[in-house]
XYZ file of C-alpha atoms in Angstrom:
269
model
C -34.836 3.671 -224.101
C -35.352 7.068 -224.974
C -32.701 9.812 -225.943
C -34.610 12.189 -223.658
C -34.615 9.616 -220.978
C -30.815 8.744 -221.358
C -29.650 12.113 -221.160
C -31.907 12.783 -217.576
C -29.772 9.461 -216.294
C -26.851 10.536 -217.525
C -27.543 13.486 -215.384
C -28.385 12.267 -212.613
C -25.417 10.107 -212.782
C -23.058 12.821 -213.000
C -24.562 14.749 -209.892
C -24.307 11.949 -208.043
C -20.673 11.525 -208.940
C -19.849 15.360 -207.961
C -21.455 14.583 -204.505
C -19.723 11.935 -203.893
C -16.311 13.501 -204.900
C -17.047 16.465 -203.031
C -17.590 14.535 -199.883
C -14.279 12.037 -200.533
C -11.953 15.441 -200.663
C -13.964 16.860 -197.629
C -13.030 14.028 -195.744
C -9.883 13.542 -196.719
C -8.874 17.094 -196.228
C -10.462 16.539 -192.641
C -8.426 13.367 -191.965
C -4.703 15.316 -193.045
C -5.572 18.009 -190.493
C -6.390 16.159 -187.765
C -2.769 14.370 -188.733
C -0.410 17.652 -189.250
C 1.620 17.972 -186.114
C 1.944 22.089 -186.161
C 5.775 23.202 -187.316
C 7.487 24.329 -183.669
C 7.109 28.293 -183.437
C 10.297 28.203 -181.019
C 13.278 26.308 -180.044
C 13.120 24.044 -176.466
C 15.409 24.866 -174.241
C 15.901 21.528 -171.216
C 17.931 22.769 -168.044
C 18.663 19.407 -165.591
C 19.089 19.371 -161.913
C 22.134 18.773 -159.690
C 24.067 15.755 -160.061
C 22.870 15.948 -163.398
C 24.380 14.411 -166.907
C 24.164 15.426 -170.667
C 22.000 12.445 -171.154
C 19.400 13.424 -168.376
C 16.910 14.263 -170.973
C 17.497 11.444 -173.728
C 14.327 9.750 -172.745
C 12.038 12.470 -172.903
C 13.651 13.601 -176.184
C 13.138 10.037 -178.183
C 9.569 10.494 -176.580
C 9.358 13.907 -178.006
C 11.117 12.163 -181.494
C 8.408 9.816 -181.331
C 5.650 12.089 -183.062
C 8.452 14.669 -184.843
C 12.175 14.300 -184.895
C 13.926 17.083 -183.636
C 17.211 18.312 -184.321
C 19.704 18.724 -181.006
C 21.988 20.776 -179.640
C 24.297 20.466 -176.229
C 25.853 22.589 -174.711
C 27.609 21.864 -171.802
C 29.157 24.917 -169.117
C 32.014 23.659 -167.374
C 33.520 23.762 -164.330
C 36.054 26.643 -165.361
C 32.718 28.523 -167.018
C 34.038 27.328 -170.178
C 31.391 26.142 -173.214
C 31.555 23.223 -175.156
C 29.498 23.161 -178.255
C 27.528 19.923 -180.015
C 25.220 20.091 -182.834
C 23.447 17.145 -184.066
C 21.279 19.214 -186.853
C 22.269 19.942 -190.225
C 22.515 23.615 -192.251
C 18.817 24.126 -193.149
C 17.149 22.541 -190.304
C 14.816 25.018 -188.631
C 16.086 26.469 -185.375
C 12.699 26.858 -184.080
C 12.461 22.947 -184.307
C 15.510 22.250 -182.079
C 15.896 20.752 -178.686
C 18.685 22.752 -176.676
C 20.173 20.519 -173.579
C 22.126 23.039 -171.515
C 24.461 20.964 -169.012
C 26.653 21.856 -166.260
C 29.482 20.052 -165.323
C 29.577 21.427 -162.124
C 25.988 20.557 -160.550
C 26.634 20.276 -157.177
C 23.174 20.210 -154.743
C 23.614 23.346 -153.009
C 22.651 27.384 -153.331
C 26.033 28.722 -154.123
C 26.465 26.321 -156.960
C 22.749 27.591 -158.567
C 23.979 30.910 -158.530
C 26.869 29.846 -160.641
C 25.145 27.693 -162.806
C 22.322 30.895 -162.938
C 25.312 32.776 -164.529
C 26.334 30.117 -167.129
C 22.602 29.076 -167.795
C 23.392 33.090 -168.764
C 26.242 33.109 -171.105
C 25.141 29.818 -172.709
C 21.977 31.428 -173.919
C 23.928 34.299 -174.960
C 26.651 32.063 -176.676
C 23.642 30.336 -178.804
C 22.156 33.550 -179.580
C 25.765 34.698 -181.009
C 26.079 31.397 -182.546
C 22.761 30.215 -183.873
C 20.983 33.363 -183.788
C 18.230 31.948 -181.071
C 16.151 35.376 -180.116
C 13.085 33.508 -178.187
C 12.207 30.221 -176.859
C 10.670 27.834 -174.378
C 12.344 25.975 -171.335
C 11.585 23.487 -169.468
C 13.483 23.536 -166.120
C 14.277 20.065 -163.478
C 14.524 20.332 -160.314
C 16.964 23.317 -159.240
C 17.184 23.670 -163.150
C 13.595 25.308 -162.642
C 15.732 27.492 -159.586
C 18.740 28.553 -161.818
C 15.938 28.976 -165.483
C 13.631 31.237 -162.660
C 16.323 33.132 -161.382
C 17.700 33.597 -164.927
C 14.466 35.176 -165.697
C 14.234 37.072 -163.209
C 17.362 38.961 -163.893
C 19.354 37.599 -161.155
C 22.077 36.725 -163.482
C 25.051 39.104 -165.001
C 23.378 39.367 -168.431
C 20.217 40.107 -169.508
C 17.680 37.376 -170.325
C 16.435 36.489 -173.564
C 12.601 36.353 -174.649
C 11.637 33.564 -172.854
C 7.712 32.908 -173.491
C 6.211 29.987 -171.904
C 7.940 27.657 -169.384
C 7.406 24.226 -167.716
C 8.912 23.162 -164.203
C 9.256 20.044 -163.228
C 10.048 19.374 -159.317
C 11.853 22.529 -158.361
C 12.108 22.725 -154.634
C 11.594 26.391 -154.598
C 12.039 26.516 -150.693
C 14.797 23.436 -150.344
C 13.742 19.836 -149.628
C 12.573 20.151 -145.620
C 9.443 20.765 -144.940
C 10.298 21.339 -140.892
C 12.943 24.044 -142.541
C 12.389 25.950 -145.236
C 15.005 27.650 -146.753
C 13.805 30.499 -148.031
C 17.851 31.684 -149.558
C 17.416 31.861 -153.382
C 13.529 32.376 -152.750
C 13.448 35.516 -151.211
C 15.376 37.161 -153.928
C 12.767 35.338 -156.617
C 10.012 37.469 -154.631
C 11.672 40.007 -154.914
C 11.873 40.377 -158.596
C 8.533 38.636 -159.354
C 7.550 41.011 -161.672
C 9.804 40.427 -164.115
C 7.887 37.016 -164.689
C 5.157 39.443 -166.649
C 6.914 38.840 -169.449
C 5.901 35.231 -169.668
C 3.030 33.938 -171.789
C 2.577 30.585 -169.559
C 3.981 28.761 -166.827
C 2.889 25.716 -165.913
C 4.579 24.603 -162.369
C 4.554 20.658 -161.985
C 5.435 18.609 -158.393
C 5.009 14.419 -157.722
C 3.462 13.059 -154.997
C 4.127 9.001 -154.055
C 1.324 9.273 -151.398
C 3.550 11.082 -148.982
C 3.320 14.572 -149.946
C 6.361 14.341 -151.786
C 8.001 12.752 -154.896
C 10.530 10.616 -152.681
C 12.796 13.652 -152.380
C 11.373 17.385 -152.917
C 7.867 18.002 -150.913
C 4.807 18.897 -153.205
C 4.392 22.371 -150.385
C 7.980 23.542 -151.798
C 7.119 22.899 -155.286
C 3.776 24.742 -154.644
C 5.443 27.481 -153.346
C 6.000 28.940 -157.003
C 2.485 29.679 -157.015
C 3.416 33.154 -155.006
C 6.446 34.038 -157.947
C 4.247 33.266 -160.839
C 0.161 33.529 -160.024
C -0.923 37.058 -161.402
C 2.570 37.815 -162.532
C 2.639 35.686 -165.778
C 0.169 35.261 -168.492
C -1.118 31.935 -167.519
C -0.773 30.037 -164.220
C -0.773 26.576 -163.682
C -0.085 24.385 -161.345
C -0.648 20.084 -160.884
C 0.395 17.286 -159.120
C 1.354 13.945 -160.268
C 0.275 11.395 -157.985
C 1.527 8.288 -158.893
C 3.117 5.611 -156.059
C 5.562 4.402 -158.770
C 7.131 7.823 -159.241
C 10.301 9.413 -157.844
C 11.731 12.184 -158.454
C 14.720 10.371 -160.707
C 12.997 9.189 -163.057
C 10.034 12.062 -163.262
C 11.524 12.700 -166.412
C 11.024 9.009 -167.777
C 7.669 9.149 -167.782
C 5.384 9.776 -170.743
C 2.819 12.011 -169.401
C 5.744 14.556 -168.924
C 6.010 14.339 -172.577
C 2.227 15.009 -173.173
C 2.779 17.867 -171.027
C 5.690 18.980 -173.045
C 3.961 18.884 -176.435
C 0.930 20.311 -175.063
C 2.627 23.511 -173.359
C 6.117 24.248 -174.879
C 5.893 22.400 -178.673
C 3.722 24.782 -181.001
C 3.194 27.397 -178.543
């Protein structure tokens, strides 16, 4: 063979070689983005409902876990307004990636108890901001937890709100749990002060349905009725129902398209 005709394979050899390395990195970069999960641009804040525990959430958390772990931190308001403080997070972990579980000891089911607990939802998010230094973040509200997180945002409580930006609510029975009689108590005031929700990037409003218009206790018409606090107040708007006959409104928080939502809307936004 040739010297002139080794050196033109040799050539072609090494050409073929670059493409091919050129299109192994392409692809690999391609595959690690499509694998990064996004760092968390703000901390999630979890408010339960009435007769609620500290653990309420623990199954949508280890969901959450699943894909990125997440630091924690409870704080509980008790029934003498009192806070009790638990971190589960060490020095350098991000704030931005923690979970907040705000709990009330006294949860009650009735409006003069969601006043009360609008007021510690209050000082607890002052407390952390004291404490941890939290200046924004996302919430995610259950049941009358979506009642005491709006009327916190809506300056109903003794202290003024932090930056909330985008917020998820899951089964709030904005106008009570009878559909033959609404009770239109904490609502009215919500109307009200609707325009305070302007400050809010997203809200996305979510009710069950079993087949019977309801998710065993709170009617999908009362959970629709945030549509006339939020729609053309907040940045984004949106409202869906979960019809499922399986569901109930206990263990809406069990299941895993909640956490889908959860990602989607209040992780990395």
């Amino acid at each position: 063979m040739s010297k002139k005709i080794l050196v033109s394979l040799l050539a072609c050899g090494a050409f073929l070689l670059l493409i091919i390395g050129l299109g192994l990195s392409n692809q690999l970069h391609s595959d690690q983005a499509s694998h990064v999960i996004s760092s968390q641009r703000r901390p999630l804040i979890l408010i339960p409902g009435s007769d609620s525990t500290s653990n309420d959430f623990d199954v949508l958390i280890k969901q959450l876990n699943a894909q990125q772990t997440h630091p924690i931190v409870k704080l509980t308001v008790t029934k003498d307004q009192q806070l009790k403080f638990q971190e589960i997070r060490t020095k350098d972990t991000p704030l931005n990636d923690t979970i907040i579980v705000v709990h009330f000891e006294n949860s009650r089911d009735n409006n003069e108890t969601i006043v009360e607990q609008t007021n510690g939802l209050a000082a607890a998010i002052t407390y952390l901001h004291k404490r941890l230094g939290l200046k924004t973040a996302n919430a995610l509200g259950y049941s009358n937890g979506g009642l005491i997180l709006s009327r916190y945002l809506a300056g109903l409580s003794d202290k003024t709100p932090l930056s909330i930006r985008s917020i998820m609510l899951v089964g709030t029975p904005f106008i009570g749990t009878n559909t033959n009689q609404p009770d239109t108590t904490l609502f009215k005031p919500l109307k009200t002060h609707r325009q305070a929700f302007k400050s809010l990037h997203a809200v996305v409003n979510v009710a069950g349905d079993t087949g019977q218009s309801s998710d065993g206790i709170v009617p999908v018409s009362s959970v629709q009725a945030g549509q006339q606090l939020f729609m053309q107040q907040a940045q984004r708007y949106t409202q869906m129902t979960v019809n499922e006959a399986g569901l109930s409104h206990t263990n809406f928080l069990q299941q895993r398209y909640l956490a889908r939502l959860v990602r989607q809307n209040l992780l990395n936004q």
